[in-house]
Amino acid sequence: MKIVYFDNNATTKVALEVAEEIKPFFCELYGNPSSMHTFGGQIGSRIRNAREQVAALIGCEPSEIVFTSCGTESDNTAINGTLAALPNRRKIITSRVEHPAVLTVCRELENHGYNIIEVGVDSLGRLDMDQLEEQIDDDTALVTIMSANNETGTIFPVGQIAKWTAERGVIFHTDAVQTVGKIPINLSKSNIDLLSISGHKLHAPKGVGVLYVRKGTRLSPFMRGGHQEAGRRAGTENVPGIIGIGKACELAAANIHEENSRVKKLRDKLESAILKSCPDCRVNGDIENRLPNTSNISFEFIEGEAILLRLDKYGICASSGSACTSGSLEPSHVLRAMGVPFTAAHGSIRFSLSRYNTEEEIDYAIEKIPLVINRLRELSPFVAK
Ligand code: PLP
């Protein structure tokens, strides 16, 4: 059966160009970049090249790029590394809709005496900017706010937040795992201090990430050991991963405008067809200010898991906004923070596209999705018959 993959915010296909580029680094160029011999040493220049490719995509200096193992490590390093460097400050400002890679770390820090402020969002998922600005004070070690939400695609005004933090001498970190490669970013024109990237969200392999660290930012290493990454992140480099994320960034930079407008067109076609053909559904998130690839739709009166299972039978991969935990269906923390009604939050599905989706796939999904929704509604005890 053909797979129609609409789950690109979960992970992406490795680009063929990336797979080709990294192949020699498994069995031919497998030396350790820290070795004294030429065989290992030659890898160093390839890593430098990857660092330049990443830097070019986000508009920073190559020396400001630290390679990590994933977005989660980058987020953890940004938070814990900042707190370790600024031991006298006890407050962290974040949002209620962050990814668990940030939110879980912050909530754990609360148990260690830190004052955690979780800024709220409105019904469209937009950040309460007044609350955020008000909270920045002399005790604030870090403001950590994502660039765009992974569930709804809502984009946050991180440029404005970074301006405020810079004016007040506070470090600003943004989890840009869902934005890098999808919307242009130019860090040379922003006050962002720390920014997280994940390779597998932008057509590089799993197991590699990046933490951008603005020159001069105080940050203690999270991983300690060897002197890799100029002492900022110990551990023998994941060479194929690093080469892969470099190439993926180069590909993203080359076509970011055309690809994203093509992806947005496909997303909009899918979304408007669903809204037209399925009654009682709504889009979650800020429609005016969203990632071009993401559509989060709530289908009233039916369960997200049931929708996913039936879509799966047609080869359509998407994801649900609720997680089945210990027998009870918990709606996503993001939709709850937005105040999405219970009945709608339970039936929410995220479709997330990539440059590899085709018009033909969209037409196929437009044909199958109403069949799934209408059949489940027929079976639903909550729908009047
Ligand atoms: N941050 C956001 C916004 C994400 O969407 C994800 C993954 O879904 C992560 C962090 C974690 O990234 P990784 O899977 O590379 O650890």
mmCIF file of C-alpha atoms and ligand atoms in Angstrom:
data_model
loop_
_atom_site.group_PDB
_atom_site.id
_atom_site.type_symbol
_atom_site.label_atom_id
_atom_site.label_comp_id
_atom_site.label_asym_id
_atom_site.label_seq_id
_atom_site.Cartn_x
_atom_site.Cartn_y
_atom_site.Cartn_z
ATOM 1 C CA MET A 1 0.000 0.000 0.000
ATOM 2 C CA LYS A 2 1.181 3.490 -0.816
ATOM 3 C CA ILE A 3 2.114 5.557 2.243
ATOM 4 C CA VAL A 4 0.898 9.128 2.318
ATOM 5 C CA TYR A 5 3.062 10.749 4.958
ATOM 6 C CA PHE A 6 1.543 13.740 6.729
ATOM 7 C CA ASP A 7 3.489 13.425 9.990
ATOM 8 C CA ASN A 8 6.526 15.565 9.225
ATOM 9 C CA ASN A 9 6.436 17.468 12.517
ATOM 10 C CA ALA A 10 7.137 14.104 14.172
ATOM 11 C CA THR A 11 9.994 13.228 11.839
ATOM 12 C CA THR A 12 10.966 13.575 8.200
ATOM 13 C CA LYS A 13 12.349 11.413 5.439
ATOM 14 C CA VAL A 14 16.113 11.773 5.024
ATOM 15 C CA ALA A 15 16.692 13.630 1.743
ATOM 16 C CA LEU A 16 18.341 11.400 -0.872
ATOM 17 C CA GLU A 17 21.068 14.008 -1.348
ATOM 18 C CA VAL A 18 21.744 13.836 2.402
ATOM 19 C CA ALA A 19 21.828 10.017 2.413
ATOM 20 C CA GLU A 20 24.339 10.092 -0.477
ATOM 21 C CA GLU A 21 26.512 12.663 1.270
ATOM 22 C CA ILE A 22 26.799 10.731 4.530
ATOM 23 C CA LYS A 23 27.377 7.261 3.030
ATOM 24 C CA PRO A 24 31.219 7.431 2.926
ATOM 25 C CA PHE A 25 31.355 8.392 6.605
ATOM 26 C CA PHE A 26 30.341 4.911 7.792
ATOM 27 C CA CYS A 27 32.778 2.505 6.145
ATOM 28 C CA GLU A 28 35.356 4.644 4.335
ATOM 29 C CA LEU A 29 35.913 7.910 6.209
ATOM 30 C CA TYR A 30 35.300 6.523 9.674
ATOM 31 C CA GLY A 31 38.247 8.098 11.504
ATOM 32 C CA ASN A 32 37.929 10.064 14.715
ATOM 33 C CA PRO A 33 38.224 13.798 14.006
ATOM 34 C CA SER A 34 40.264 14.218 17.205
ATOM 35 C CA SER A 35 42.967 11.726 16.066
ATOM 36 C CA MET A 36 46.472 12.914 15.173
ATOM 37 C CA HIS A 37 46.687 10.872 11.956
ATOM 38 C CA THR A 38 45.685 12.290 8.603
ATOM 39 C CA PHE A 39 42.973 9.654 8.154
ATOM 40 C CA GLY A 40 41.044 10.957 11.185
ATOM 41 C CA GLY A 41 42.166 14.548 10.855
ATOM 42 C CA GLN A 42 40.640 14.941 7.367
ATOM 43 C CA ILE A 43 37.181 14.605 8.944
ATOM 44 C CA GLY A 44 37.753 17.907 10.760
ATOM 45 C CA SER A 45 37.498 19.906 7.552
ATOM 46 C CA ARG A 46 34.236 18.109 6.646
ATOM 47 C CA ILE A 47 32.796 19.031 10.041
ATOM 48 C CA ARG A 48 33.885 22.626 9.504
ATOM 49 C CA ASN A 49 32.038 22.593 6.207
ATOM 50 C CA ALA A 50 28.861 21.284 7.901
ATOM 51 C CA ARG A 51 29.151 24.008 10.533
ATOM 52 C CA GLU A 52 29.304 26.604 7.763
ATOM 53 C CA GLN A 53 26.258 25.098 6.025
ATOM 54 C CA VAL A 54 24.182 25.275 9.225
ATOM 55 C CA ALA A 55 25.401 28.803 9.981
ATOM 56 C CA ALA A 56 24.475 29.954 6.463
ATOM 57 C CA LEU A 57 20.871 28.771 6.895
ATOM 58 C CA ILE A 58 20.320 30.665 10.150
ATOM 59 C CA GLY A 59 22.546 33.686 9.526
ATOM 60 C CA CYS A 60 25.206 33.272 12.215
ATOM 61 C CA GLU A 61 28.936 32.595 12.521
ATOM 62 C CA PRO A 62 30.090 28.956 12.152
ATOM 63 C CA SER A 63 31.821 29.270 15.543
ATOM 64 C CA GLU A 64 28.397 29.845 17.137
ATOM 65 C CA ILE A 65 27.183 26.356 16.111
ATOM 66 C CA VAL A 66 27.438 23.519 18.669
ATOM 67 C CA PHE A 67 26.506 20.054 17.420
ATOM 68 C CA THR A 68 24.428 17.948 19.815
ATOM 69 C CA SER A 69 22.566 14.634 19.598
ATOM 70 C CA CYS A 70 19.013 16.000 19.143
ATOM 71 C CA GLY A 71 16.628 18.867 19.780
ATOM 72 C CA THR A 72 15.959 17.592 23.291
ATOM 73 C CA GLU A 73 19.655 17.757 24.189
ATOM 74 C CA SER A 74 19.896 21.273 22.745
ATOM 75 C CA ASP A 75 16.903 22.400 24.845
ATOM 76 C CA ASN A 76 18.216 20.722 28.009
ATOM 77 C CA THR A 77 21.659 22.253 27.481
ATOM 78 C CA ALA A 78 20.259 25.734 26.910
ATOM 79 C CA ILE A 79 18.244 25.620 30.141
ATOM 80 C CA ASN A 80 20.633 23.801 32.473
ATOM 81 C CA GLY A 81 23.734 25.432 30.985
ATOM 82 C CA THR A 82 22.319 28.921 31.525
ATOM 83 C CA LEU A 83 21.275 28.211 35.108
ATOM 84 C CA ALA A 84 24.710 26.772 35.924
ATOM 85 C CA ALA A 85 26.378 29.880 34.487
ATOM 86 C CA LEU A 86 24.082 32.252 36.416
ATOM 87 C CA PRO A 87 23.708 30.633 39.851
ATOM 88 C CA ASN A 88 22.299 33.751 41.517
ATOM 89 C CA ARG A 89 19.232 34.007 39.338
ATOM 90 C CA ARG A 90 16.269 31.799 40.184
ATOM 91 C CA LYS A 91 13.519 32.590 37.712
ATOM 92 C CA ILE A 92 12.743 31.022 34.315
ATOM 93 C CA ILE A 93 10.007 32.278 32.030
ATOM 94 C CA THR A 94 8.529 29.825 29.542
ATOM 95 C CA SER A 95 5.113 29.098 28.024
ATOM 96 C CA ARG A 96 2.379 26.595 28.743
ATOM 97 C CA VAL A 97 2.613 25.207 25.211
ATOM 98 C CA GLU A 98 6.316 24.303 24.993
ATOM 99 C CA HIS A 99 7.459 20.862 23.901
ATOM 100 C CA PRO A 100 8.139 18.486 26.846
ATOM 101 C CA ALA A 101 11.892 18.877 26.079
ATOM 102 C CA VAL A 102 11.516 22.330 27.670
ATOM 103 C CA LEU A 103 8.424 22.064 29.854
ATOM 104 C CA THR A 104 9.424 18.894 31.703
ATOM 105 C CA VAL A 105 12.872 20.320 32.455
ATOM 106 C CA CYS A 106 11.369 23.554 33.789
ATOM 107 C CA ARG A 107 8.804 21.728 35.935
ATOM 108 C CA GLU A 108 11.545 19.548 37.391
ATOM 109 C CA LEU A 109 13.557 22.678 38.233
ATOM 110 C CA GLU A 110 10.585 23.931 40.236
ATOM 111 C CA ASN A 111 11.276 21.024 42.611
ATOM 112 C CA HIS A 112 14.778 22.452 43.034
ATOM 113 C CA GLY A 113 13.601 25.858 44.169
ATOM 114 C CA TYR A 114 13.400 27.701 40.847
ATOM 115 C CA ASN A 115 10.527 30.054 40.170
ATOM 116 C CA ILE A 116 8.971 28.915 36.893
ATOM 117 C CA ILE A 117 6.550 31.222 35.101
ATOM 118 C CA GLU A 118 4.488 29.543 32.394
ATOM 119 C CA VAL A 119 3.024 32.266 30.212
ATOM 120 C CA GLY A 120 -0.446 31.466 28.883
ATOM 121 C CA VAL A 121 -1.900 31.582 25.375
ATOM 122 C CA ASP A 122 -5.264 32.687 23.980
ATOM 123 C CA SER A 123 -7.774 30.549 22.091
ATOM 124 C CA LEU A 124 -5.707 30.862 18.888
ATOM 125 C CA GLY A 125 -2.565 29.747 20.718
ATOM 126 C CA ARG A 126 -1.048 33.252 20.708
ATOM 127 C CA LEU A 127 1.261 34.094 23.570
ATOM 128 C CA ASP A 128 0.186 36.545 26.283
ATOM 129 C CA MET A 129 2.923 39.066 25.501
ATOM 130 C CA ASP A 130 1.863 41.493 28.269
ATOM 131 C CA GLN A 131 2.262 38.804 30.906
ATOM 132 C CA LEU A 132 5.609 37.792 29.440
ATOM 133 C CA GLU A 133 7.035 41.311 29.387
ATOM 134 C CA GLU A 134 5.807 42.038 32.901
ATOM 135 C CA GLN A 135 7.565 38.949 34.269
ATOM 136 C CA ILE A 136 11.087 39.763 33.023
ATOM 137 C CA ASP A 137 13.007 41.084 36.028
ATOM 138 C CA ASP A 138 16.447 41.089 37.687
ATOM 139 C CA ASP A 139 15.957 37.586 39.061
ATOM 140 C CA THR A 140 15.264 36.119 35.603
ATOM 141 C CA ALA A 141 18.019 33.791 34.409
ATOM 142 C CA LEU A 142 16.342 32.691 31.213
ATOM 143 C CA VAL A 143 13.348 33.222 28.970
ATOM 144 C CA THR A 144 12.699 30.123 26.858
ATOM 145 C CA ILE A 145 9.909 30.348 24.281
ATOM 146 C CA MET A 146 9.513 28.190 21.188
ATOM 147 C CA SER A 147 9.645 29.792 17.733
ATOM 148 C CA ALA A 148 6.603 27.842 16.534
ATOM 149 C CA ASN A 149 4.368 25.288 18.140
ATOM 150 C CA ASN A 150 4.795 21.701 16.983
ATOM 151 C CA GLU A 151 1.092 20.822 17.345
ATOM 152 C CA THR A 152 -0.675 23.830 15.845
ATOM 153 C CA GLY A 153 2.138 25.501 13.891
ATOM 154 C CA THR A 154 1.410 28.857 15.573
ATOM 155 C CA ILE A 155 4.443 31.124 15.207
ATOM 156 C CA PHE A 156 5.580 33.167 18.208
ATOM 157 C CA PRO A 157 7.059 36.691 18.056
ATOM 158 C CA VAL A 158 10.503 35.629 19.260
ATOM 159 C CA GLY A 159 12.186 38.663 17.676
ATOM 160 C CA GLN A 160 10.199 40.990 19.941
ATOM 161 C CA ILE A 161 10.816 38.823 23.018
ATOM 162 C CA ALA A 162 14.563 38.756 22.284
ATOM 163 C CA LYS A 163 14.557 42.558 22.090
ATOM 164 C CA TRP A 164 13.029 42.803 25.569
ATOM 165 C CA THR A 165 15.441 40.276 27.074
ATOM 166 C CA ALA A 166 18.453 42.005 25.476
ATOM 167 C CA GLU A 167 17.360 45.368 26.889
ATOM 168 C CA ARG A 168 17.164 43.817 30.361
ATOM 169 C CA GLY A 169 20.299 41.665 30.233
ATOM 170 C CA VAL A 170 18.410 38.357 30.315
ATOM 171 C CA ILE A 171 19.325 35.289 28.232
ATOM 172 C CA PHE A 172 16.773 34.260 25.615
ATOM 173 C CA HIS A 173 16.524 30.719 24.268
ATOM 174 C CA THR A 174 14.156 29.608 21.549
ATOM 175 C CA ASP A 175 13.279 26.050 20.617
ATOM 176 C CA ALA A 176 13.279 26.424 16.838
ATOM 177 C CA VAL A 177 13.049 22.697 16.148
ATOM 178 C CA GLN A 178 9.896 23.183 14.051
ATOM 179 C CA THR A 179 10.871 26.431 12.335
ATOM 180 C CA VAL A 180 14.381 25.939 10.973
ATOM 181 C CA GLY A 181 14.050 24.971 7.320
ATOM 182 C CA LYS A 182 10.374 25.960 7.223
ATOM 183 C CA ILE A 183 10.632 29.715 7.620
ATOM 184 C CA PRO A 184 13.688 31.937 7.062
ATOM 185 C CA ILE A 185 15.690 32.929 10.133
ATOM 186 C CA ASN A 186 18.486 35.487 10.271
ATOM 187 C CA LEU A 187 20.181 35.466 13.648
ATOM 188 C CA SER A 188 22.602 38.236 12.705
ATOM 189 C CA LYS A 189 19.597 40.559 12.825
ATOM 190 C CA SER A 190 18.113 39.273 16.068
ATOM 191 C CA ASN A 191 18.914 39.294 19.785
ATOM 192 C CA ILE A 192 18.320 35.569 20.284
ATOM 193 C CA ASP A 193 21.099 34.096 22.462
ATOM 194 C CA LEU A 194 20.406 30.370 22.178
ATOM 195 C CA LEU A 195 18.458 28.407 19.568
ATOM 196 C CA SER A 196 17.735 24.677 19.250
ATOM 197 C CA ILE A 197 17.567 22.694 16.005
ATOM 198 C CA SER A 198 16.853 19.012 15.395
ATOM 199 C CA GLY A 199 18.245 17.198 12.344
ATOM 200 C CA HIS A 200 15.425 14.733 11.823
ATOM 201 C CA LYS A 201 12.824 17.480 11.480
ATOM 202 C CA LEU A 202 14.538 18.880 8.391
ATOM 203 C CA HIS A 203 15.406 15.816 6.306
ATOM 204 C CA ALA A 204 18.669 14.956 8.085
ATOM 205 C CA PRO A 205 19.074 11.698 10.067
ATOM 206 C CA LYS A 206 17.910 11.136 13.612
ATOM 207 C CA GLY A 207 20.526 11.522 16.356
ATOM 208 C CA VAL A 208 21.903 14.949 15.526
ATOM 209 C CA GLY A 209 20.945 18.429 16.643
ATOM 210 C CA VAL A 210 22.381 21.901 16.964
ATOM 211 C CA LEU A 211 22.501 24.488 19.678
ATOM 212 C CA TYR A 212 23.277 27.953 18.397
ATOM 213 C CA VAL A 213 25.163 29.869 21.099
ATOM 214 C CA ARG A 214 25.582 33.573 20.406
ATOM 215 C CA LYS A 215 29.203 34.659 20.803
ATOM 216 C CA GLY A 216 29.791 35.828 24.380
ATOM 217 C CA THR A 217 26.745 34.033 25.868
ATOM 218 C CA ARG A 218 27.497 32.525 29.269
ATOM 219 C CA LEU A 219 26.697 28.811 29.155
ATOM 220 C CA SER A 220 28.094 25.891 31.167
ATOM 221 C CA PRO A 221 28.573 22.638 29.221
ATOM 222 C CA PHE A 222 25.875 20.045 29.884
ATOM 223 C CA MET A 223 27.936 17.116 28.560
ATOM 224 C CA ARG A 224 31.414 17.029 30.069
ATOM 225 C CA GLY A 225 34.406 14.962 29.043
ATOM 226 C CA GLY A 226 36.614 15.579 26.000
ATOM 227 C CA HIS A 227 37.314 18.883 24.282
ATOM 228 C CA GLN A 228 35.022 18.453 21.292
ATOM 229 C CA GLU A 229 32.985 21.409 20.044
ATOM 230 C CA ALA A 230 35.539 23.822 21.544
ATOM 231 C CA GLY A 231 34.798 22.487 25.024
ATOM 232 C CA ARG A 232 31.087 23.268 24.761
ATOM 233 C CA ARG A 233 29.821 19.703 24.212
ATOM 234 C CA ALA A 234 31.921 16.663 25.018
ATOM 235 C CA GLY A 235 31.611 13.343 23.211
ATOM 236 C CA THR A 236 33.022 11.939 19.964
ATOM 237 C CA GLU A 237 31.222 13.631 17.118
ATOM 238 C CA ASN A 238 28.377 11.873 15.285
ATOM 239 C CA VAL A 239 30.189 12.482 12.008
ATOM 240 C CA PRO A 240 27.547 11.120 9.575
ATOM 241 C CA GLY A 241 24.848 13.005 11.484
ATOM 242 C CA ILE A 242 26.810 16.258 11.399
ATOM 243 C CA ILE A 243 27.586 15.915 7.683
ATOM 244 C CA GLY A 244 23.900 15.107 7.167
ATOM 245 C CA ILE A 245 22.507 18.104 9.034
ATOM 246 C CA GLY A 246 24.972 20.338 7.169
ATOM 247 C CA LYS A 247 23.765 19.066 3.803
ATOM 248 C CA ALA A 248 20.102 19.242 4.895
ATOM 249 C CA CYS A 249 20.588 22.897 5.878
ATOM 250 C CA GLU A 250 22.226 23.637 2.532
ATOM 251 C CA LEU A 251 19.242 22.078 0.711
ATOM 252 C CA ALA A 252 16.744 23.958 2.885
ATOM 253 C CA ALA A 253 18.525 27.272 2.296
ATOM 254 C CA ALA A 254 18.587 26.775 -1.458
ATOM 255 C CA ASN A 255 14.827 26.415 -1.888
ATOM 256 C CA ILE A 256 13.195 27.744 1.259
ATOM 257 C CA HIS A 257 10.860 30.233 -0.448
ATOM 258 C CA GLU A 258 9.604 28.133 -3.384
ATOM 259 C CA GLU A 259 9.261 24.965 -1.351
ATOM 260 C CA ASN A 260 7.401 26.566 1.477
ATOM 261 C CA SER A 261 4.939 28.323 -0.777
ATOM 262 C CA ARG A 262 4.315 25.034 -2.606
ATOM 263 C CA VAL A 263 3.851 23.175 0.703
ATOM 264 C CA LYS A 264 1.546 25.924 1.989
ATOM 265 C CA LYS A 265 -0.624 25.640 -1.129
ATOM 266 C CA LEU A 266 -0.961 21.878 -0.623
ATOM 267 C CA ARG A 267 -1.718 22.331 3.100
ATOM 268 C CA ASP A 268 -4.358 24.970 2.356
ATOM 269 C CA LYS A 269 -5.972 22.786 -0.303
ATOM 270 C CA LEU A 270 -6.167 19.842 2.089
ATOM 271 C CA GLU A 271 -7.463 21.971 4.953
ATOM 272 C CA SER A 272 -10.172 23.792 3.018
ATOM 273 C CA ALA A 273 -11.389 20.556 1.414
ATOM 274 C CA ILE A 274 -11.676 18.912 4.856
ATOM 275 C CA LEU A 275 -13.543 21.902 6.311
ATOM 276 C CA LYS A 276 -15.908 21.804 3.356
ATOM 277 C CA SER A 277 -16.590 18.074 3.332
ATOM 278 C CA CYS A 278 -16.691 17.343 7.079
ATOM 279 C CA PRO A 279 -19.256 19.130 9.257
ATOM 280 C CA ASP A 280 -18.424 20.100 12.870
ATOM 281 C CA CYS A 281 -14.724 20.568 12.506
ATOM 282 C CA ARG A 282 -12.423 23.508 13.222
ATOM 283 C CA VAL A 283 -8.821 24.495 12.734
ATOM 284 C CA ASN A 284 -6.755 24.925 15.905
ATOM 285 C CA GLY A 285 -4.069 27.614 16.020
ATOM 286 C CA ASP A 286 -3.429 31.031 14.566
ATOM 287 C CA ILE A 287 -4.450 30.648 10.927
ATOM 288 C CA GLU A 288 -2.896 33.995 9.994
ATOM 289 C CA ASN A 289 0.460 33.230 11.523
ATOM 290 C CA ARG A 290 1.281 29.568 11.123
ATOM 291 C CA LEU A 291 3.998 27.293 9.808
ATOM 292 C CA PRO A 292 3.274 26.637 6.133
ATOM 293 C CA ASN A 293 3.160 22.856 6.550
ATOM 294 C CA THR A 294 0.937 22.349 9.604
ATOM 295 C CA SER A 295 -2.812 21.937 9.953
ATOM 296 C CA ASN A 296 -4.383 20.916 13.252
ATOM 297 C CA ILE A 297 -8.064 20.077 12.860
ATOM 298 C CA SER A 298 -10.554 19.086 15.534
ATOM 299 C CA PHE A 299 -13.335 16.739 14.492
ATOM 300 C CA GLU A 300 -16.127 17.019 17.069
ATOM 301 C CA PHE A 301 -17.704 13.968 18.712
ATOM 302 C CA ILE A 302 -15.070 11.404 17.630
ATOM 303 C CA GLU A 303 -11.758 10.262 19.042
ATOM 304 C CA GLY A 304 -8.427 11.210 17.473
ATOM 305 C CA GLU A 305 -7.070 7.684 17.926
ATOM 306 C CA ALA A 306 -10.008 6.165 16.060
ATOM 307 C CA ILE A 307 -9.468 8.606 13.196
ATOM 308 C CA LEU A 308 -5.754 7.771 13.050
ATOM 309 C CA LEU A 309 -6.410 4.034 12.973
ATOM 310 C CA ARG A 310 -8.847 4.364 10.088
ATOM 311 C CA LEU A 311 -6.585 6.748 8.181
ATOM 312 C CA ASP A 312 -3.799 4.234 8.686
ATOM 313 C CA LYS A 313 -5.867 1.627 6.827
ATOM 314 C CA TYR A 314 -5.669 3.925 3.796
ATOM 315 C CA GLY A 315 -1.922 4.418 4.300
ATOM 316 C CA ILE A 316 -2.390 7.988 5.535
ATOM 317 C CA CYS A 317 -0.026 8.866 8.410
ATOM 318 C CA ALA A 318 -0.956 11.763 10.685
ATOM 319 C CA SER A 319 -0.894 12.291 14.430
ATOM 320 C CA SER A 320 -3.364 12.990 17.163
ATOM 321 C CA GLY A 321 -3.507 15.765 19.710
ATOM 322 C CA SER A 322 -4.316 13.442 22.553
ATOM 323 C CA ALA A 323 -2.338 10.671 24.156
ATOM 324 C CA CYS A 324 -3.870 7.580 25.634
ATOM 325 C CA THR A 325 -2.378 7.440 29.103
ATOM 326 C CA SER A 326 -3.314 4.824 31.672
ATOM 327 C CA GLY A 327 -6.662 4.124 30.082
ATOM 328 C CA SER A 328 -7.879 7.715 30.084
ATOM 329 C CA LEU A 329 -7.638 9.900 27.014
ATOM 330 C CA GLU A 330 -5.803 13.087 27.983
ATOM 331 C CA PRO A 331 -6.153 15.916 25.463
ATOM 332 C CA SER A 332 -2.881 17.607 24.520
ATOM 333 C CA HIS A 333 -1.495 20.211 26.942
ATOM 334 C CA VAL A 334 -1.304 22.655 24.031
ATOM 335 C CA LEU A 335 -5.008 22.417 23.139
ATOM 336 C CA ARG A 336 -5.932 22.527 26.838
ATOM 337 C CA ALA A 337 -3.875 25.709 27.303
ATOM 338 C CA MET A 338 -5.788 27.222 24.365
ATOM 339 C CA GLY A 339 -9.102 26.327 26.016
ATOM 340 C CA VAL A 340 -10.208 24.096 23.125
ATOM 341 C CA PRO A 341 -13.436 22.416 24.301
ATOM 342 C CA PHE A 342 -13.026 18.863 25.533
ATOM 343 C CA THR A 343 -15.095 17.317 22.735
ATOM 344 C CA ALA A 344 -13.027 19.083 20.086
ATOM 345 C CA ALA A 345 -9.626 18.508 21.722
ATOM 346 C CA HIS A 346 -10.227 14.755 21.820
ATOM 347 C CA GLY A 347 -10.841 14.564 18.103
ATOM 348 C CA SER A 348 -7.902 16.654 16.980
ATOM 349 C CA ILE A 349 -5.584 15.517 14.217
ATOM 350 C CA ARG A 350 -2.358 17.134 13.074
ATOM 351 C CA PHE A 351 -1.483 16.926 9.399
ATOM 352 C CA SER A 352 2.094 18.062 8.810
ATOM 353 C CA LEU A 353 3.452 18.146 5.264
ATOM 354 C CA SER A 354 6.891 18.361 3.709
ATOM 355 C CA ARG A 355 8.419 19.162 0.337
ATOM 356 C CA TYR A 356 8.013 15.496 -0.616
ATOM 357 C CA ASN A 357 4.203 15.591 -0.579
ATOM 358 C CA THR A 358 2.460 15.747 -3.941
ATOM 359 C CA GLU A 359 -0.799 17.123 -5.313
ATOM 360 C CA GLU A 360 -1.844 13.525 -6.037
ATOM 361 C CA GLU A 361 -1.426 12.621 -2.352
ATOM 362 C CA ILE A 362 -3.521 15.608 -1.317
ATOM 363 C CA ASP A 363 -6.293 14.557 -3.746
ATOM 364 C CA TYR A 364 -6.171 11.015 -2.358
ATOM 365 C CA ALA A 365 -6.452 12.299 1.228
ATOM 366 C CA ILE A 366 -9.288 14.663 0.298
ATOM 367 C CA GLU A 367 -11.190 11.644 -1.023
ATOM 368 C CA LYS A 368 -10.522 9.342 1.956
ATOM 369 C CA ILE A 369 -10.725 11.638 4.992
ATOM 370 C CA PRO A 370 -14.486 12.386 4.722
ATOM 371 C CA LEU A 371 -15.169 8.628 4.411
ATOM 372 C CA VAL A 372 -13.319 8.058 7.701
ATOM 373 C CA ILE A 373 -14.968 10.954 9.519
ATOM 374 C CA ASN A 374 -18.495 10.175 8.325
ATOM 375 C CA ARG A 375 -18.172 6.493 9.219
ATOM 376 C CA LEU A 376 -16.908 7.285 12.728
ATOM 377 C CA ARG A 377 -19.681 9.809 13.235
ATOM 378 C CA GLU A 378 -22.232 7.120 12.279
ATOM 379 C CA LEU A 379 -20.769 4.936 15.020
ATOM 380 C CA SER A 380 -20.445 7.732 17.612
ATOM 381 C CA PRO A 381 -22.847 7.637 20.575
ATOM 382 C CA PHE A 382 -22.425 11.455 20.852
ATOM 383 C CA VAL A 383 -23.956 12.231 17.471
ATOM 384 C CA ALA A 384 -27.775 12.497 17.304
ATOM 385 C CA LYS A 385 -29.057 10.126 14.628
HETATM 386 N N1 PLP B 1 11.078 20.704 20.390
HETATM 387 C C1 PLP B 1 10.046 20.624 19.546
HETATM 388 C C2 PLP B 1 9.205 21.830 19.291
HETATM 389 C C3 PLP B 1 9.738 19.420 18.911
HETATM 390 O O1 PLP B 1 8.701 19.344 18.084
HETATM 391 C C4 PLP B 1 10.545 18.281 19.193
HETATM 392 C C5 PLP B 1 10.214 16.973 18.608
HETATM 393 O O2 PLP B 1 9.088 16.695 18.294
HETATM 394 C C6 PLP B 1 11.634 18.434 20.061
HETATM 395 C C7 PLP B 1 11.869 19.650 20.653
HETATM 396 C C8 PLP B 1 12.542 17.294 20.383
HETATM 397 O O3 PLP B 1 13.443 17.075 19.308
HETATM 398 P P1 PLP B 1 14.240 15.685 19.202
HETATM 399 O O4 PLP B 1 13.261 14.663 18.765
HETATM 400 O O5 PLP B 1 15.296 15.942 18.167
HETATM 401 O O6 PLP B 1 14.819 15.412 20.529
#
